[in-house]
Short mmCIF file of C-alpha atoms in Angstrom, two decimals:
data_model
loop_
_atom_site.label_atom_id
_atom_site.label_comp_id
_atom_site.label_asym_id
_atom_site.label_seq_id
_atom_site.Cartn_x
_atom_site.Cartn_y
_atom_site.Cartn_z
CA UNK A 2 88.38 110.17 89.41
CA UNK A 3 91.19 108.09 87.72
CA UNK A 4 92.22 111.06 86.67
CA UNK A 5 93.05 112.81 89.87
CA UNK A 6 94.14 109.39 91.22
CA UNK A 7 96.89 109.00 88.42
CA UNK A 8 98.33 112.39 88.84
CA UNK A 9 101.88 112.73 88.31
CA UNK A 10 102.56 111.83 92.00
CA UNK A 11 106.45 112.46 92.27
CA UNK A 12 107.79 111.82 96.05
CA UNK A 13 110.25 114.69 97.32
CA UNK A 14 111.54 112.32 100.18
CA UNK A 15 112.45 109.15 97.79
CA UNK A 16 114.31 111.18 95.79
CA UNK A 17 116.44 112.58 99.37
CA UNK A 18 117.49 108.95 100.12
CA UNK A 19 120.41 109.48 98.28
CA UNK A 20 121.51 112.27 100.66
CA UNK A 21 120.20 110.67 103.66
CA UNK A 22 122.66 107.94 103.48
CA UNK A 23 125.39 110.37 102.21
CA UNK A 24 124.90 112.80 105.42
CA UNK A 25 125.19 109.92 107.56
CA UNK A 26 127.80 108.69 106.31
CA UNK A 27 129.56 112.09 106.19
CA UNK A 28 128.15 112.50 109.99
CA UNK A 29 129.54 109.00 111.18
CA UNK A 30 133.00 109.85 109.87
CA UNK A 31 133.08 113.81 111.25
CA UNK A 32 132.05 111.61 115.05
CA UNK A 33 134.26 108.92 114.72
CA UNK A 34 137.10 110.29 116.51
CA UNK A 35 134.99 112.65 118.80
CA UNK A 36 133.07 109.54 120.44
CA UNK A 37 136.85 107.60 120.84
CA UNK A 38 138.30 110.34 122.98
CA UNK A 39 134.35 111.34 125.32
CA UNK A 40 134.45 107.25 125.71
CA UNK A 41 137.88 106.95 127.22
CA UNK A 42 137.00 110.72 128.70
CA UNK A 43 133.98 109.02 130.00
CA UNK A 44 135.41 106.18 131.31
CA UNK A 45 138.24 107.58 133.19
CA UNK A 46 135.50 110.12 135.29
CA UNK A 47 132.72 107.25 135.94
CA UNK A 48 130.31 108.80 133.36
CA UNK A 49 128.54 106.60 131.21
CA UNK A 50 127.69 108.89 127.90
CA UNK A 51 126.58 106.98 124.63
CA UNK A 52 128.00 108.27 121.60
CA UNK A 53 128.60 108.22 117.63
CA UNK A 54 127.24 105.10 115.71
CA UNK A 55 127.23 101.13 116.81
CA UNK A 56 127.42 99.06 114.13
CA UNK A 57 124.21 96.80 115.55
CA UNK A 58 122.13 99.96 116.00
CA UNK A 59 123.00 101.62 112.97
CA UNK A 60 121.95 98.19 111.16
CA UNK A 61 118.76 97.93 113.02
CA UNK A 62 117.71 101.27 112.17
CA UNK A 63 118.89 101.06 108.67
CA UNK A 64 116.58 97.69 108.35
CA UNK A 65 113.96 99.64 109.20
CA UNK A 66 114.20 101.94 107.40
CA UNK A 67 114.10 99.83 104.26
CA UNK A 68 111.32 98.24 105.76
CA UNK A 69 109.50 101.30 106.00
CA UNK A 70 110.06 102.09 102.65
CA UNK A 71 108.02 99.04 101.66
CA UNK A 72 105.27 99.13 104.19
CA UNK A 73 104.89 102.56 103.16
CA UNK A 74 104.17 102.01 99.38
CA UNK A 75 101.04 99.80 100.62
CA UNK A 76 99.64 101.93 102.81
CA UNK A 77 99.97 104.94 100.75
CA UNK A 78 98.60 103.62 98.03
CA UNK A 79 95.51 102.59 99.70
CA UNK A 80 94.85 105.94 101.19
CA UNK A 81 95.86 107.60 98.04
CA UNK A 82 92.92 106.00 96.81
CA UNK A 83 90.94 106.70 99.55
CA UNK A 84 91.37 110.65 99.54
CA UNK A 85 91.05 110.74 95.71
CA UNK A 86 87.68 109.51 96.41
CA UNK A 87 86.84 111.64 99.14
CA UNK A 88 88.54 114.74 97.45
CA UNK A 89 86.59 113.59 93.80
CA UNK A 90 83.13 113.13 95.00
CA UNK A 91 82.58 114.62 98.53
CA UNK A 92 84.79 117.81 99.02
CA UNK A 93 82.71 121.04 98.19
CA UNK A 94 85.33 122.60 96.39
CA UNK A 95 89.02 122.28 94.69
CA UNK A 96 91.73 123.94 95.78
CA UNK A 97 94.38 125.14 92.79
CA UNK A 98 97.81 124.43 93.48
CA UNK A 99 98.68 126.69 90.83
CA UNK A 100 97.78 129.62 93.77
CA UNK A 101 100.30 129.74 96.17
CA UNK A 102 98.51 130.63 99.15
CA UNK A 103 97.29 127.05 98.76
CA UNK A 104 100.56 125.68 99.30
CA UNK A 105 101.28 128.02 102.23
CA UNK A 106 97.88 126.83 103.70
CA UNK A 107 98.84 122.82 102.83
CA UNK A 108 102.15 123.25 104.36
CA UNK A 109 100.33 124.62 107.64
CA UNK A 110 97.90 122.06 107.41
CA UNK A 111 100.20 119.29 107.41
CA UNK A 112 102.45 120.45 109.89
CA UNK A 113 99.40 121.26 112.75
CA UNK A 114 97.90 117.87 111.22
CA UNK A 115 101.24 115.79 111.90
CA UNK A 116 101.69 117.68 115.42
CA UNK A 117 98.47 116.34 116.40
CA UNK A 118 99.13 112.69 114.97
CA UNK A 119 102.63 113.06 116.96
CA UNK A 120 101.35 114.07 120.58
CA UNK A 121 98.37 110.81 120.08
CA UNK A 122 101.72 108.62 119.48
CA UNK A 123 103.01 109.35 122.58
CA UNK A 124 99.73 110.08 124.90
CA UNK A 125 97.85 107.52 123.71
CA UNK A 126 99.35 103.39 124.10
CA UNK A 127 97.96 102.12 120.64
CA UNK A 128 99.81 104.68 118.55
CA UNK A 129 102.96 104.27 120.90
CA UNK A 130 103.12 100.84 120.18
CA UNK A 131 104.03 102.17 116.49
CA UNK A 132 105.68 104.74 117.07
CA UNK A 133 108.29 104.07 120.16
CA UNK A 134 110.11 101.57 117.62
CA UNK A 135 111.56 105.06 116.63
CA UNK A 136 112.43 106.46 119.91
CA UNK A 137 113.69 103.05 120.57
CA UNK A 138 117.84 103.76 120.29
CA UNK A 139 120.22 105.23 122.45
CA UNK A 140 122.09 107.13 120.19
CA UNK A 141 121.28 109.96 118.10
CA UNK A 142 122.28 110.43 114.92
CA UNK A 143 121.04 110.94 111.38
CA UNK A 144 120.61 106.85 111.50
CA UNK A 145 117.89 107.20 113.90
CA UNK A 146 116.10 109.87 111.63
CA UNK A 147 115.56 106.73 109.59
CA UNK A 148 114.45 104.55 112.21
CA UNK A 149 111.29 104.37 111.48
CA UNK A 150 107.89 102.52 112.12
CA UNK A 151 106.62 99.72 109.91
CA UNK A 152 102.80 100.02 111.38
CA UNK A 153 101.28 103.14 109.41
CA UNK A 154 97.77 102.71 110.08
CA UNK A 155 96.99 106.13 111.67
CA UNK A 156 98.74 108.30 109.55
CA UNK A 157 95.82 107.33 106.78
CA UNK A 158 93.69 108.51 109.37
CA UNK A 159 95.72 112.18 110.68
CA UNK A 160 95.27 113.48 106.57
CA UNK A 161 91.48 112.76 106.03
CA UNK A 162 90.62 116.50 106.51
CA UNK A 163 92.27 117.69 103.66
CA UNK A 164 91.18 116.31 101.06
CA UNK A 165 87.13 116.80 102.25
CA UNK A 166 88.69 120.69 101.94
CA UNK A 167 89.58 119.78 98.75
CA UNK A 168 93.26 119.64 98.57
CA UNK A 169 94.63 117.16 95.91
CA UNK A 170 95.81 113.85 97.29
CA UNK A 171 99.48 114.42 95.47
CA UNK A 172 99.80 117.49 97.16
CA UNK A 173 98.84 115.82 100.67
CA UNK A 174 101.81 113.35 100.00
CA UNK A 175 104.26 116.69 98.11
CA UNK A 176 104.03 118.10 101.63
CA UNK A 177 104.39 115.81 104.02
CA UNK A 178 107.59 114.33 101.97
CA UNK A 179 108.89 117.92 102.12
CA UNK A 180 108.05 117.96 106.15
CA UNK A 181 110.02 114.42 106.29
CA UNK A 182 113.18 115.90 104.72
CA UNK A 183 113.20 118.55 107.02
CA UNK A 184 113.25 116.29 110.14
CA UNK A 185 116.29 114.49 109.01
CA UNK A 186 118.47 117.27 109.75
CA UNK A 187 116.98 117.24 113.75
CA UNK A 188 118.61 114.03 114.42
CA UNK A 189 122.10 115.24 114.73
CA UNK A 190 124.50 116.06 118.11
CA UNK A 191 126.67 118.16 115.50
CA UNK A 192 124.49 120.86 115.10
CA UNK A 193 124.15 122.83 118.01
CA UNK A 194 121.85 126.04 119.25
CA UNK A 195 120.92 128.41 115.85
CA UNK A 196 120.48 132.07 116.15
CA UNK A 197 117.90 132.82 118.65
CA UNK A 198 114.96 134.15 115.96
CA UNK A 199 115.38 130.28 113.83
CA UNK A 200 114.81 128.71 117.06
CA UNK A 201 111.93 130.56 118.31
CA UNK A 202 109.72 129.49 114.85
CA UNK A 203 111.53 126.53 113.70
CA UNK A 204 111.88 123.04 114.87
CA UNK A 205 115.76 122.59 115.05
CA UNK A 206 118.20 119.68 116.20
CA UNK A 207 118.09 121.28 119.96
CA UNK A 208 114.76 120.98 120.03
CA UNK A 209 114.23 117.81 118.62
CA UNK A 210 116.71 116.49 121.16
CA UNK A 211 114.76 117.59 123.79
CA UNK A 212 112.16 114.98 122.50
CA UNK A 213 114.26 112.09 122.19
CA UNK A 214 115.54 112.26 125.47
CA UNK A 215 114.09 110.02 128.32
CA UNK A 216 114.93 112.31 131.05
CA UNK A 217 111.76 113.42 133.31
CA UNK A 218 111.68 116.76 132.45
CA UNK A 219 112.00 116.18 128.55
CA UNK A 220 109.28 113.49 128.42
CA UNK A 221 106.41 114.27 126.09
CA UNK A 222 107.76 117.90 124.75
CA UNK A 223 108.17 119.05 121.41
CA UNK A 224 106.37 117.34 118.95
CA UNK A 225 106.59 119.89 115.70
CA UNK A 226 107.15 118.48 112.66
CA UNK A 227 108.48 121.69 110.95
CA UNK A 228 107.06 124.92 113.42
CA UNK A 229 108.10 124.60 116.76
CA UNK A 230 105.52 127.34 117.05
CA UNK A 231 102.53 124.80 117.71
CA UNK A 232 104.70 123.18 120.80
CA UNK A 233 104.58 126.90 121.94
CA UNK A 234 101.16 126.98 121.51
CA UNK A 235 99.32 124.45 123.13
CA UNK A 236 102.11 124.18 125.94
CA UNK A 237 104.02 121.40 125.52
CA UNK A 238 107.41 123.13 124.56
CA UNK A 239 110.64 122.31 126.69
CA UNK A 240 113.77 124.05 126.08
CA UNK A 241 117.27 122.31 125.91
CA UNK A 242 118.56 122.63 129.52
CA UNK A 243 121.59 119.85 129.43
CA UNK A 244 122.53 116.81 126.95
CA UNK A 245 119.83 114.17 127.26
CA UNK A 246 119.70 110.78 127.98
CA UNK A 247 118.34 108.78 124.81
CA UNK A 248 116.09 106.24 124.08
CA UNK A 249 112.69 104.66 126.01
CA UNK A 250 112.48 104.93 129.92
CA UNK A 251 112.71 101.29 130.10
CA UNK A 252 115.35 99.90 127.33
CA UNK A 253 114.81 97.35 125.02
CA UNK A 254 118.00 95.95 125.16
CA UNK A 255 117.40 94.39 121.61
CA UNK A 256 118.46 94.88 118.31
CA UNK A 257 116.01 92.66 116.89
CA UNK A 258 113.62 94.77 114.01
CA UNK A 259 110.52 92.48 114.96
CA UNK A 260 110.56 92.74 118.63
CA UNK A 261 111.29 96.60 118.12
CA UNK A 262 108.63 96.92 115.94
CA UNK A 263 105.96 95.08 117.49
CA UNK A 264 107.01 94.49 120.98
CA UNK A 265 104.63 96.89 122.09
CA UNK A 266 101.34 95.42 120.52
CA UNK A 267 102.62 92.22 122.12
CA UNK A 268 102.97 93.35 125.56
CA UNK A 269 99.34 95.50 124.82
CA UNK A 270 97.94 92.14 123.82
CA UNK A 271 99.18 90.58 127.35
CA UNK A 272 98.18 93.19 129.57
CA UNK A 273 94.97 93.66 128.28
CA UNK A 274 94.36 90.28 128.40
CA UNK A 275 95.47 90.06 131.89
CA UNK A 276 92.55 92.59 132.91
CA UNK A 277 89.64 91.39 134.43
CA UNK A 278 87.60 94.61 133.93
CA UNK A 279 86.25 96.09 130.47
CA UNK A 280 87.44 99.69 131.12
CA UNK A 281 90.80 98.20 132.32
CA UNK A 282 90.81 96.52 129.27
CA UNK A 283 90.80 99.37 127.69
CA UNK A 284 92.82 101.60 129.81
CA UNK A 285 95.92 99.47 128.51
CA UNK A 286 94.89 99.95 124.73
CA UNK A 287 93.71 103.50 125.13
CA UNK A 288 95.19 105.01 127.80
CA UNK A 289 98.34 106.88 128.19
CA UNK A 290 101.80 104.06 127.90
CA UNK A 291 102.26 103.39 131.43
CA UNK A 292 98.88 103.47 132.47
CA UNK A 293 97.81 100.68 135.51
CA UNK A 294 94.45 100.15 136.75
CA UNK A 295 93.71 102.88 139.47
CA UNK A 296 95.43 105.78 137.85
CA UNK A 297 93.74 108.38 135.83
CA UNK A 298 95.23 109.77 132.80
CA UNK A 299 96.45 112.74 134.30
CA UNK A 300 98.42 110.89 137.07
CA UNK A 301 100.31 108.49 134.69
CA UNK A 302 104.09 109.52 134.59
CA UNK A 303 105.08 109.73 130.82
CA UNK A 304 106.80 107.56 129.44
#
């Protein structure tokens, strides 16, 4: 076991954070200029269109993103351990990652595995509380690609079925780094529409647009990781009709990390407190975010 648990576990999406930072950068300068002239654009016609970088939200999500970095070398390391056990002494067999058509399975695996996790973030309240911290801006840029969540909890959970099929834990961890990097390059306004086949089977930046915004008809659509083709799928695929409007339907207004990190389990806390009933008690944990005594699941608005 302590050998599979000490395997030369190299991480794909540490080594990127180079070229994270320099994209952004690179992106921040090439909108600079753009976002002067929509703003005064903007302001001359009445429209209200947010733009480019802020300094206050690109430091926010920046924080966080360091944060993450640190949150996420505890909890990996506890359910690195966790799947070398299971994948040691309960899976029936091994796969070889010296085959190839395990890696093309993995990579499948991970990226149905993560669509699943993603649609529970946003359907069910508990794992929104996590995850809206990173739907939580109003702009979108390559900063908000590392705006991410501190609270981890379930994605030790979404990966326990691969290693009782007996894929190695480093692999698990190799593939889902490799799914990371490729959603960096989503979280961009500069790329627009690619050629009509790339979009059809890929997640790209239009698409992943679509899922930021907070407009009523892009709520709760396109949750791929890497395959756009599972949003297809199981119906929940929206195309890019006009620019959307970013962030959560009801702003935070903050840039403080802690209250945009765990906001959410506070105001879960208060409302399930609140409740008088058990099952209303858990309607606010469990139920869809926005969900009130007296509505069922399918009449809650998303949010």
């Amino acid at each position: 076991m302590w050998e599979a648990f000490s395997h030369n576990l190299k991480d794909p999406a540490g080594a990127a954070i180079p070229f994270f930072l320099l994209f952004m950068f690179i992106e921040m300068a090439a909108v600079r200029n753009e976002a002067k002239h929509d703003r005064a654009a903007d302001e001359a016609s009445g429209n209200v269109l947010v733009k480019g970088y802020l300094k206050e939200d690109t430091r926010a999500s920046l924080t966080m993103f360091f944060g993450s970095i640190a949150f996420s070398a505890v909890f990996r390391t506890a359910a690195f351990l966790l799947y070398t056990v299971i994948y040691v002494h309960l899976a029936p067999w091994h796969l070889s990652a010296k085959n190839p058509w395990t890696w093309v399975g993995v990579l499948l695996g991970v990226d149905l595995l993560f669509y699943t996790y993603h649609r529970f973030a946003h359907r069910v309240r508990l794992g929104w509380a996590g995850h809206q911290a990173h739907h939580s801006s109003v702009y979108f840029n390559f900063s908000t690609a590392l705006r991410q969540k501190w609270n981890q909890w379930f994605e030790v959970v979404v990966w326990l079925p691969l290693p009782f099929l007996g894929v190695p834990p480093w692999m698990i961890y190799f593939v889902f780094s490799i799914n990371l990097i490729w959603q960096f390059h989503l979280h961009t306004e500069k790329i627009e529409k690619l050629p009509r086949w790339w979009e059809l089977i890929f997640n790209t930046p239009s698409h992943h647009r679509v899922h930021h915004g907070s407009d009523p008809i892009y709520l709760d659509r396109n949750y791929a990781g890497m395959l756009i083709i599972w949003d297809r799928m199981f119906r929940s695929f929206q195309p890019e009709l006009h620019r959307p409007t970013y962030g959560l339907t009801v702003p935070v207004e903050t840039y403080n990390v802690w209250s945009l990190q765990y906001g959410e389990y506070k105001r879960i806390w208060q409302d399930a407190r609140r409740a008088k009933r058990l099952r209303d008690k858990l309607g606010y944990v469990f139920g869809p975010p926005g969900w009130a005594p007296g509505q069922s699941a399918k009449s809650v608005k998303p949010s």
